[in-house]
Amino acid sequence: MKYERIKNFIGGNFTPIVSDKLLAIHSPIDGMPLTELPCSGKYDLDKAVSAARAAFLGWSKTPVKERVQVFFRYKFLLEKHLQELAALGSEENGKTIGESIAEIEKCIELTEFACSLPQLITGEVLEVSKGVECRTEYVPLGVVASIVPFNFPTMVPNWTIPNAIALGNCMIIKPSEKVPLSIGRIAELLKEAGLPDGVFNIVHGDAEVVNAICDHPGIEAVSFVGSTAVAKAVYRRATQNLKRCLALGGAKNHLIVLPDAVPDMTAQNITASMSGCAGQRCMAASAMVGVGAIDHIIDKICAEARKLIPGENLGAVINKASQERIERYITEAEQQGAKVLVDGRRVAVTGKEDGTYIGATVIDFVTPDMAVAKEEIFGPVICIIRANTLDEALAIENANPYGNAASVFTQNGGAARYVMEKASAGMIGVNIGVPVPREPFSFGGWNESKFGVGDITGKSSIAFWTKLKKSTTKWNAEAGVNWMS
Ligand code: NAD
């Protein structure tokens, strides 16, 4: 094994996990054995919750302007270790180094936002009658949990870590069991930045420990990012236990292309969106709905897709099961009458034969009833559905149960505005393939892509990670009562 066996991080120390269940972790790039991951159970979680609860007493009383100093230092450490973090993320996840660097850059932006929190949580005060004031303040919740997926080993954890902790909470993170390495470096950097022991803890494992998190009476709130089936289960279980929960699920993002779209820009954006991180992004273009005569744009998309070389400028998918599942979707669509214009099945990468690659794939004449049009593929595949009118295209977009992102490509402002209004998704793009809102705007989908109130990043996350205290004070000696008394 290249790295030593994975440990939890509890109370500021790496702690061995006591477990009979051991998972082998390989690099998707070339199959190299990286490490072993023992799966934590309730015993390990109890230890983490105790450490976090003990740390909460001091951390929650530390003024926010002091708390964010840790994140100013953390931001500089992310910058200092950017290359090293990017290499580790790429090794365990399979994405290209360039994609991994972009991921760390986004972590830096997320941390910058957290550093601005003192400016955003000043609360309100008003004299509501003579000598009587009402004021509000944002109070941390206590111990909170963050359960994260494999596709962004550092970015999705950093959606929650800086904001939740800068707002005064103590956190237990449950990383994906598929990518357990990067988060250990994040723990070390947070410690080096001066975060007190116990404020941030890692508990590794699988479904068993996720269920234990949802049930634990010492945890106040649970955020989750992952597939829709698990998001629903976690949301149900955590809220059943009367916890606050925000659970982000999967996606099936539709991109509507009108015939007046700028061909080169549209083709480049759509291809980059469907193939970036090997299609393993919840914001990836998955279904393209072409309205009318758009063959000239499809030709350019195919040309762009052919420029992507697995193992060079196109990363690997996470594992063999994922590779096989994606190939099955393509084959099934072909058998049902769709036309595979660019075929990424059965690619061989010389020198990386044990890597799990899929080439960029373009499938035309997909119909909305096909599984490839309805389900999340999570691979570098774009399905093209043909529509005659914009309303028909919007009906196809609206009928999909997810609602993370939708985009339109056109030069017609009125048509773009119409899509912005009618698309049923939380994040809309106009001539943008990956419409991720940047800080301070918040990230979050609709429908089956998110369960719970508010978004997970940006200003919207403040309400999730805090509770509002309302105080009314009277500092005058006048006797008498009024209608409010
Ligand atoms: P996943 O749902 O399999 O796993 C996510 C987390 O849940 C992991 O920590 C995992 O250990 C845990 N888990 C898995 N099965 C579980 C179960 N049965 N019970 C309890 N916990 C369980 O997701 P993944 O494969 O790691 O990530 C890919 C998915 O995440 C895709 O669907 C993608 O769209 C989604 N995602 C969504 C967003 C978003 O913002 N909406 C962002 C990133 C990824």
Coordinates of C-alpha atoms and ligand atoms in Angstrom, one line a residue:
M1 CA 0.0 0.0 0.0
K2 CA 1.3 3.4 -0.9
Y3 CA -0.3 5.1 2.2
E4 CA -0.8 3.7 5.7
R5 CA -4.2 2.4 6.8
I6 CA -6.8 5.2 7.2
K7 CA -7.4 6.5 10.7
N8 CA -10.2 8.7 12.1
F9 CA -9.3 12.2 13.3
I10 CA -10.7 12.8 16.8
G11 CA -9.9 15.5 19.3
G12 CA -7.0 16.7 17.2
N13 CA -5.3 13.3 16.8
F14 CA -5.3 10.5 14.2
T15 CA -7.0 7.6 15.9
P16 CA -7.0 3.9 14.8
I17 CA -10.5 2.6 13.8
V18 CA -11.6 -0.6 15.5
S19 CA -13.4 -2.6 12.8
D20 CA -13.6 -6.0 11.1
K21 CA -14.8 -4.4 7.9
L22 CA -11.8 -3.3 5.8
L23 CA -12.2 -1.8 2.3
A24 CA -9.3 -1.7 -0.2
I25 CA -8.8 1.7 -2.0
H26 CA -7.2 1.7 -5.4
S27 CA -6.4 4.7 -7.7
P28 CA -8.9 4.9 -10.6
I29 CA -6.0 6.3 -12.7
D30 CA -4.0 3.0 -12.9
G31 CA -5.5 0.6 -10.2
M32 CA -2.6 1.2 -7.9
P33 CA -3.4 0.0 -4.3
L34 CA -3.5 3.2 -2.2
T35 CA -4.7 2.3 1.3
E36 CA -7.1 0.3 3.4
L37 CA -10.1 1.8 5.1
P38 CA -11.6 0.2 8.2
C39 CA -15.3 1.2 8.6
S40 CA -16.2 3.0 11.9
G41 CA -19.1 2.0 14.0
K42 CA -21.1 3.6 16.7
Y43 CA -18.2 3.3 19.2
D44 CA -15.9 5.5 17.0
L45 CA -18.7 8.0 16.5
D46 CA -19.4 8.3 20.2
K47 CA -15.7 9.2 20.8
A48 CA -15.9 11.9 18.0
V49 CA -19.2 13.4 19.4
S50 CA -17.7 13.5 22.9
A51 CA -14.6 15.3 21.6
A52 CA -16.7 17.8 19.6
R53 CA -19.1 18.5 22.5
A54 CA -16.1 19.2 24.8
A55 CA -14.6 21.6 22.2
F56 CA -17.9 23.3 21.6
L57 CA -17.9 24.9 25.1
G58 CA -14.8 27.1 24.2
W59 CA -15.2 27.4 20.5
S60 CA -18.8 28.6 20.6
K61 CA -17.8 31.3 23.0
T62 CA -14.9 32.5 20.9
P63 CA -15.9 35.7 19.1
V64 CA -16.5 35.2 15.4
K65 CA -13.8 37.7 14.5
E66 CA -11.3 35.5 16.3
R67 CA -12.8 32.3 14.8
V68 CA -12.3 33.5 11.3
Q69 CA -8.6 34.2 11.9
V70 CA -8.2 30.4 11.7
F71 CA -9.7 30.4 8.2
F72 CA -7.5 33.3 7.0
R73 CA -4.5 31.1 7.9
Y74 CA -6.2 28.0 6.5
K75 CA -6.7 29.8 3.2
F76 CA -3.0 30.6 3.0
L77 CA -2.2 27.0 3.8
L78 CA -4.5 25.8 1.0
E79 CA -2.6 28.1 -1.4
K80 CA 0.8 26.9 -0.1
H81 CA -0.2 23.2 -0.5
L82 CA -2.3 23.6 -3.6
Q83 CA -0.1 21.4 -5.8
E84 CA 0.3 18.6 -3.2
L85 CA -3.5 18.6 -2.4
A86 CA -4.3 18.5 -6.1
A87 CA -2.0 15.6 -6.7
L88 CA -3.5 13.6 -3.8
G89 CA -7.1 14.4 -4.9
S90 CA -6.3 13.3 -8.5
E91 CA -4.7 10.1 -7.3
E92 CA -7.6 9.0 -5.2
N93 CA -10.5 10.3 -7.4
G94 CA -9.1 9.9 -10.9
K95 CA -9.7 13.4 -12.1
T96 CA -7.0 15.3 -14.1
I97 CA -4.4 17.5 -12.3
G98 CA -6.0 20.6 -13.9
E99 CA -9.4 19.6 -12.6
S100 CA -7.9 18.9 -9.2
I101 CA -6.2 22.3 -9.1
A102 CA -9.5 24.0 -9.9
E103 CA -11.1 22.1 -7.0
I104 CA -8.6 23.4 -4.5
E105 CA -9.0 26.9 -6.0
K106 CA -12.7 26.6 -5.3
C107 CA -11.9 25.6 -1.7
I108 CA -9.9 28.8 -1.4
E109 CA -12.9 30.8 -2.6
L110 CA -15.2 29.0 -0.1
T111 CA -12.8 29.8 2.7
E112 CA -12.7 33.5 1.7
F113 CA -16.4 33.6 2.0
A114 CA -16.2 32.2 5.5
C115 CA -13.6 34.9 6.4
S116 CA -16.3 37.5 5.5
L117 CA -18.9 36.1 7.9
P118 CA -18.4 38.7 10.7
Q119 CA -19.6 41.2 8.1
L120 CA -22.7 39.2 7.4
I121 CA -23.9 38.2 10.9
T122 CA -24.1 41.5 12.7
G123 CA -27.7 40.9 13.7
E124 CA -30.2 43.7 14.1
V125 CA -31.2 46.1 16.9
L126 CA -34.1 48.5 17.1
E127 CA -35.7 50.6 19.8
V128 CA -39.3 49.2 19.5
S129 CA -40.8 51.5 22.1
K130 CA -39.4 54.1 24.5
G131 CA -36.3 52.6 26.2
V132 CA -37.1 49.1 24.9
E133 CA -34.9 47.4 22.3
C134 CA -35.2 44.1 20.4
R135 CA -32.0 42.5 19.0
T136 CA -31.1 39.4 17.2
E137 CA -27.9 37.3 17.2
Y138 CA -26.8 34.2 15.3
V139 CA -26.0 31.4 17.8
P140 CA -24.2 28.2 16.8
L141 CA -26.1 24.9 17.0
G142 CA -23.6 22.6 18.6
V143 CA -22.1 19.5 17.1
V144 CA -23.0 19.2 13.4
A145 CA -22.3 16.5 10.9
S146 CA -21.4 16.7 7.2
I147 CA -21.7 13.6 5.0
V148 CA -20.0 13.9 1.6
P149 CA -19.6 12.1 -1.7
F150 CA -16.6 10.9 -3.7
N151 CA -16.6 13.2 -6.7
F152 CA -15.0 16.2 -5.0
P153 CA -12.7 14.9 -2.2
T154 CA -11.9 18.5 -1.0
M155 CA -14.5 20.9 -2.5
V156 CA -17.7 19.4 -1.1
P157 CA -16.2 19.0 2.4
N158 CA -15.2 22.7 2.1
W159 CA -18.8 23.6 1.2
T160 CA -19.5 23.0 4.9
I161 CA -16.3 23.1 6.9
P162 CA -15.4 26.8 6.9
N163 CA -18.9 28.2 7.2
A164 CA -20.2 25.8 9.9
I165 CA -17.1 26.1 12.0
A166 CA -16.6 29.8 11.6
L167 CA -20.2 30.2 12.7
G168 CA -19.2 28.5 16.0
N169 CA -20.2 24.9 15.5
C170 CA -18.0 21.8 16.0
M171 CA -18.1 19.3 13.1
I172 CA -17.9 15.6 12.4
I173 CA -17.3 14.9 8.8
K174 CA -18.0 11.5 7.2
P175 CA -16.0 11.4 4.0
S176 CA -16.8 9.1 1.1
E177 CA -15.2 5.7 1.7
K178 CA -14.1 5.8 -2.0
V179 CA -11.8 8.9 -1.4
P180 CA -10.6 8.9 2.2
L181 CA -7.1 10.4 1.8
S182 CA -7.5 14.2 1.0
I183 CA -9.6 14.9 4.0
G184 CA -6.7 13.8 6.3
R185 CA -4.5 16.6 4.9
I186 CA -7.4 19.0 5.3
A187 CA -7.5 18.1 9.0
E188 CA -3.7 18.6 9.3
L189 CA -4.0 22.0 7.7
L190 CA -6.9 23.1 9.9
K191 CA -4.8 22.1 12.9
E192 CA -1.8 24.0 11.6
A193 CA -4.0 27.0 11.1
G194 CA -4.8 27.0 14.8
L195 CA -8.2 25.3 15.0
P196 CA -8.5 24.0 18.5
D197 CA -8.6 20.2 19.0
G198 CA -12.0 18.6 18.8
V199 CA -13.6 21.4 16.7
F200 CA -13.1 19.3 13.5
N201 CA -13.3 15.5 13.5
I202 CA -13.3 12.8 10.8
V203 CA -15.2 9.6 11.2
H204 CA -14.6 7.2 8.2
G205 CA -16.9 4.5 7.2
D206 CA -20.0 3.5 5.1
A207 CA -23.8 3.4 5.6
E208 CA -23.5 2.0 9.1
V209 CA -21.8 5.1 10.5
V210 CA -24.1 7.4 8.4
N211 CA -27.1 5.8 10.1
A212 CA -25.4 6.2 13.5
I213 CA -24.9 9.9 12.7
C214 CA -28.6 10.3 11.9
D215 CA -29.5 8.6 15.2
H216 CA -27.0 10.2 17.5
P217 CA -28.6 12.4 20.2
G218 CA -25.4 14.5 20.5
I219 CA -25.6 15.8 16.9
E220 CA -27.8 18.7 16.2
A221 CA -27.8 19.0 12.4
V222 CA -26.8 16.9 9.4
S223 CA -25.8 18.1 6.0
F224 CA -25.6 15.5 3.3
V225 CA -24.4 15.5 -0.4
G226 CA -24.7 12.4 -2.5
S227 CA -27.1 10.4 -4.6
T228 CA -30.9 11.1 -4.4
A229 CA -31.7 7.7 -3.0
V230 CA -29.3 8.1 0.0
A231 CA -30.2 11.8 0.3
K232 CA -33.9 10.8 0.9
A233 CA -33.0 8.1 3.4
V234 CA -30.7 10.4 5.3
Y235 CA -33.2 13.3 5.3
R236 CA -36.0 11.0 6.5
R237 CA -33.8 9.4 9.2
A238 CA -32.3 12.6 10.5
T239 CA -35.5 14.6 10.6
Q240 CA -37.3 11.6 12.2
N241 CA -34.8 12.0 15.0
L242 CA -35.8 15.7 15.1
K243 CA -32.5 17.0 13.7
R244 CA -32.1 19.8 11.2
C245 CA -31.2 18.3 7.8
L246 CA -30.2 19.6 4.4
A247 CA -29.6 16.8 1.9
L248 CA -28.4 17.4 -1.6
G249 CA -29.1 14.6 -4.1
G250 CA -28.2 13.6 -7.7
A251 CA -29.0 15.4 -10.9
K252 CA -29.9 15.2 -14.6
N253 CA -29.1 18.5 -16.0
H254 CA -30.7 19.6 -19.3
L255 CA -29.1 22.0 -21.7
I256 CA -31.4 23.5 -24.3
V257 CA -29.7 24.5 -27.6
L258 CA -31.5 26.9 -30.0
P259 CA -30.4 27.1 -33.7
D260 CA -29.1 30.7 -33.2
A261 CA -26.6 29.6 -30.6
V262 CA -22.9 30.6 -31.3
P263 CA -21.6 27.2 -32.6
D264 CA -18.0 27.1 -31.4
M265 CA -18.7 28.5 -27.9
T266 CA -21.8 26.3 -27.5
A267 CA -20.0 23.1 -28.5
Q268 CA -17.0 23.9 -26.3
N269 CA -19.1 24.7 -23.3
I270 CA -21.4 21.6 -23.7
T271 CA -18.4 19.2 -24.2
A272 CA -16.5 20.7 -21.2
S273 CA -19.6 20.4 -19.1
M274 CA -20.4 16.8 -20.0
S275 CA -16.8 15.6 -19.8
G276 CA -15.2 17.6 -16.9
C277 CA -14.2 15.3 -14.0
A278 CA -15.2 12.5 -16.4
G279 CA -18.8 13.5 -16.2
Q280 CA -18.8 13.0 -12.4
R281 CA -20.2 16.4 -11.4
C282 CA -23.7 17.0 -10.1
M283 CA -23.6 20.1 -12.4
A284 CA -22.6 18.1 -15.5
A285 CA -24.5 18.4 -18.8
S286 CA -26.2 15.1 -19.2
A287 CA -29.1 15.7 -21.6
M288 CA -29.0 18.2 -24.5
V289 CA -32.3 19.2 -26.0
G290 CA -31.7 20.5 -29.4
V291 CA -34.5 22.7 -30.9
G292 CA -34.9 22.5 -34.7
A293 CA -31.9 22.7 -37.0
I294 CA -28.9 22.2 -34.8
D295 CA -26.9 19.6 -36.7
H296 CA -24.0 22.1 -37.3
I297 CA -23.6 22.4 -33.5
I298 CA -23.8 18.6 -33.0
D299 CA -21.0 18.2 -35.5
K300 CA -18.8 20.6 -33.5
I301 CA -19.7 18.8 -30.2
C302 CA -18.5 15.6 -31.8
A303 CA -15.3 17.2 -33.0
E304 CA -14.7 18.6 -29.5
A305 CA -15.4 15.2 -27.9
R306 CA -12.9 13.5 -30.2
K307 CA -10.2 15.8 -28.8
L308 CA -10.5 14.3 -25.4
I309 CA -8.0 11.6 -24.7
P310 CA -8.6 9.3 -21.7
G311 CA -5.7 9.3 -19.4
E312 CA -4.5 12.6 -20.8
N313 CA -7.0 15.4 -20.8
L314 CA -9.9 13.2 -19.7
G315 CA -9.8 11.6 -16.2
A316 CA -10.9 8.2 -15.0
V317 CA -14.3 7.3 -13.5
I318 CA -14.2 6.2 -9.9
N319 CA -14.2 2.4 -10.2
K320 CA -14.9 -0.6 -12.4
A321 CA -18.5 -0.8 -11.3
S322 CA -19.1 2.7 -12.4
Q323 CA -17.3 2.1 -15.7
E324 CA -19.5 -1.0 -16.4
R325 CA -22.7 0.9 -15.4
I326 CA -21.9 3.8 -17.8
E327 CA -21.1 1.4 -20.7
R328 CA -24.4 -0.5 -20.1
Y329 CA -26.3 2.8 -20.4
I330 CA -24.7 3.5 -23.8
T331 CA -25.3 0.0 -25.1
E332 CA -28.9 0.0 -24.0
A333 CA -29.6 3.3 -25.7
E334 CA -28.0 2.0 -28.9
Q335 CA -30.1 -1.2 -28.7
Q336 CA -33.2 1.0 -28.3
G337 CA -32.5 3.0 -31.5
A338 CA -30.3 5.9 -30.4
K339 CA -27.2 6.6 -32.6
V340 CA -23.8 6.7 -30.9
L341 CA -21.9 9.4 -32.7
V342 CA -18.8 9.3 -30.6
D343 CA -18.2 6.1 -28.7
G344 CA -16.2 6.0 -25.5
R345 CA -16.8 2.3 -24.6
R346 CA -13.9 -0.1 -24.2
V347 CA -11.1 2.5 -24.3
A348 CA -7.6 1.2 -23.5
V349 CA -5.0 3.5 -22.0
T350 CA -1.5 2.3 -22.6
G351 CA 0.4 2.0 -19.3
K352 CA -2.8 2.4 -17.3
E353 CA -4.5 -0.8 -18.2
D354 CA -6.0 -1.1 -14.7
G355 CA -7.4 2.4 -14.7
T356 CA -11.1 2.8 -15.1
Y357 CA -11.7 5.0 -18.2
I358 CA -14.6 5.9 -20.5
G359 CA -14.0 8.0 -23.5
A360 CA -16.3 11.0 -24.2
T361 CA -19.5 9.7 -25.7
V362 CA -22.1 11.6 -27.8
I363 CA -25.5 9.8 -28.3
D364 CA -28.0 11.3 -30.8
F365 CA -31.7 10.6 -31.3
V366 CA -32.3 9.7 -27.7
T367 CA -35.9 9.7 -26.7
P368 CA -37.2 10.9 -23.3
D369 CA -38.4 7.4 -22.4
M370 CA -34.9 5.8 -22.6
A371 CA -33.1 5.2 -19.3
V372 CA -30.1 7.2 -20.6
A373 CA -32.4 10.2 -20.9
K374 CA -34.1 9.8 -17.5
E375 CA -31.4 8.6 -15.1
E376 CA -28.2 10.1 -13.8
I377 CA -25.3 8.5 -15.8
F378 CA -22.4 10.2 -14.0
G379 CA -20.0 9.6 -16.8
P380 CA -18.6 11.6 -19.8
V381 CA -21.8 11.0 -21.9
I382 CA -24.2 13.5 -23.5
C383 CA -27.5 12.4 -24.8
I384 CA -29.1 14.5 -27.5
I385 CA -32.9 14.7 -27.6
R386 CA -34.5 16.4 -30.5
A387 CA -37.4 18.9 -30.0
N388 CA -39.4 20.9 -32.5
T389 CA -40.1 23.9 -30.3
L390 CA -38.8 25.7 -27.2
D391 CA -41.9 24.8 -25.3
E392 CA -41.4 21.1 -26.2
A393 CA -37.8 21.3 -25.0
L394 CA -38.9 22.9 -21.7
A395 CA -41.6 20.3 -21.3
I396 CA -38.8 17.6 -21.5
E397 CA -36.7 19.5 -19.0
N398 CA -39.6 20.1 -16.7
A399 CA -40.6 16.4 -16.7
N400 CA -37.3 15.2 -15.3
P401 CA -37.6 14.6 -11.5
Y402 CA -34.3 16.3 -10.7
G403 CA -33.7 20.1 -10.6
N404 CA -30.0 20.9 -10.0
A405 CA -29.2 22.9 -13.1
A406 CA -30.5 23.8 -16.6
S407 CA -29.0 25.9 -19.3
V408 CA -29.9 27.5 -22.5
F409 CA -27.6 28.4 -25.5
T410 CA -29.0 31.2 -27.7
Q411 CA -28.3 34.7 -28.8
N412 CA -32.0 35.7 -28.3
G413 CA -32.5 37.5 -25.0
G414 CA -36.2 36.9 -24.9
A415 CA -35.8 33.1 -25.4
A416 CA -33.1 33.0 -22.7
R417 CA -35.4 34.9 -20.3
Y418 CA -38.2 32.5 -21.1
V419 CA -36.0 29.5 -20.2
M420 CA -34.8 31.2 -17.0
E421 CA -38.4 31.6 -16.0
K422 CA -39.8 28.2 -17.1
A423 CA -36.9 25.7 -16.3
S424 CA -37.5 23.7 -13.2
A425 CA -34.0 23.9 -11.6
G426 CA -32.3 25.7 -8.8
M427 CA -29.3 26.9 -10.9
I428 CA -29.8 28.3 -14.4
G429 CA -27.2 29.0 -17.1
V430 CA -27.4 31.2 -20.1
N431 CA -24.7 30.3 -22.6
I432 CA -22.9 28.6 -19.6
G433 CA -22.4 24.8 -19.4
V434 CA -21.7 24.6 -15.7
P435 CA -23.8 27.3 -14.0
V436 CA -22.3 27.0 -10.5
P437 CA -23.1 30.2 -8.6
R438 CA -19.9 31.7 -7.1
E439 CA -19.6 33.1 -3.6
P440 CA -21.4 34.9 -2.0
F441 CA -24.2 33.3 -4.1
S442 CA -25.4 30.0 -2.8
F443 CA -25.4 26.5 -4.2
G444 CA -28.5 24.3 -4.2
G445 CA -30.9 22.6 -6.6
W446 CA -34.6 21.9 -6.5
N447 CA -37.0 19.0 -6.7
E448 CA -35.2 15.6 -6.2
S449 CA -31.8 17.3 -6.2
K450 CA -32.3 18.8 -2.7
F451 CA -34.3 18.0 0.4
G452 CA -34.6 20.7 3.1
V453 CA -34.8 24.5 3.3
G454 CA -32.1 26.8 2.1
D455 CA -28.8 26.2 0.3
I456 CA -25.6 24.6 1.4
T457 CA -23.1 27.4 0.7
G458 CA -23.0 31.2 0.5
K459 CA -25.3 33.5 2.5
S460 CA -28.1 31.0 2.5
S461 CA -26.1 28.5 4.6
I462 CA -25.9 30.9 7.5
A463 CA -29.5 30.1 8.5
F464 CA -28.8 26.4 8.3
W465 CA -25.7 26.5 10.6
T466 CA -27.2 28.8 13.3
K467 CA -30.2 29.5 15.3
L468 CA -31.5 33.1 15.9
K469 CA -31.7 34.4 19.4
K470 CA -34.1 37.3 19.9
S471 CA -33.7 39.5 23.0
T472 CA -35.9 42.3 24.3
T473 CA -34.4 44.7 26.8
K474 CA -35.8 47.6 28.8
W475 CA -33.5 50.0 30.5
N476 CA -35.6 52.8 31.8
A477 CA -37.1 53.2 35.2
E478 CA -40.6 54.4 34.1
A479 CA -43.4 52.6 35.7
G480 CA -46.5 51.6 33.7
V481 CA -47.6 48.9 31.2
N482 CA -48.8 49.1 27.6
W483 CA -50.5 46.8 25.2
M484 CA -47.3 44.7 24.7
S485 CA -46.8 44.2 28.4
Ligands
NAD1 P1 -23.5 8.2 -2.5 O1 -24.9 8.6 -2.3 O2 -23.3 6.8 -2.9 O3 -22.6 8.5 -1.2 C1 -22.7 9.7 -0.5 C2 -22.4 9.5 0.9 O4 -23.4 8.6 1.5 C3 -21.0 8.7 1.2 O5 -20.4 9.3 2.3 C4 -21.5 7.3 1.4 O6 -20.6 6.6 2.3 C5 -22.8 7.4 2.1 N1 -23.7 6.3 1.7 C6 -23.8 5.6 0.6 N2 -24.8 4.7 0.6 C7 -25.4 4.9 1.8 C8 -26.5 4.2 2.4 N3 -27.2 3.3 1.8 N4 -26.9 4.7 3.6 C9 -26.3 5.7 4.2 N5 -25.2 6.3 3.7 C10 -24.8 5.9 2.5 O7 -23.0 9.2 -3.6 P2 -21.5 9.1 -4.3 O8 -21.6 8.0 -5.3 O9 -20.4 9.2 -3.4 O10 -21.5 10.5 -5.1 C11 -22.2 10.7 -6.4 C12 -23.6 11.3 -6.2 O11 -23.5 12.5 -5.5 C13 -24.2 11.7 -7.5 O12 -25.5 11.3 -7.5 C14 -24.1 13.2 -7.6 O13 -25.0 13.8 -8.4 C15 -24.2 13.5 -6.1 N6 -23.7 14.8 -5.8 C16 -24.6 15.8 -5.7 C17 -24.2 17.1 -5.4 C18 -25.2 18.2 -5.3 O14 -24.7 19.3 -5.0 N7 -26.5 18.0 -5.5 C19 -22.8 17.4 -5.4 C20 -21.9 16.3 -5.5 C21 -22.4 15.0 -5.8

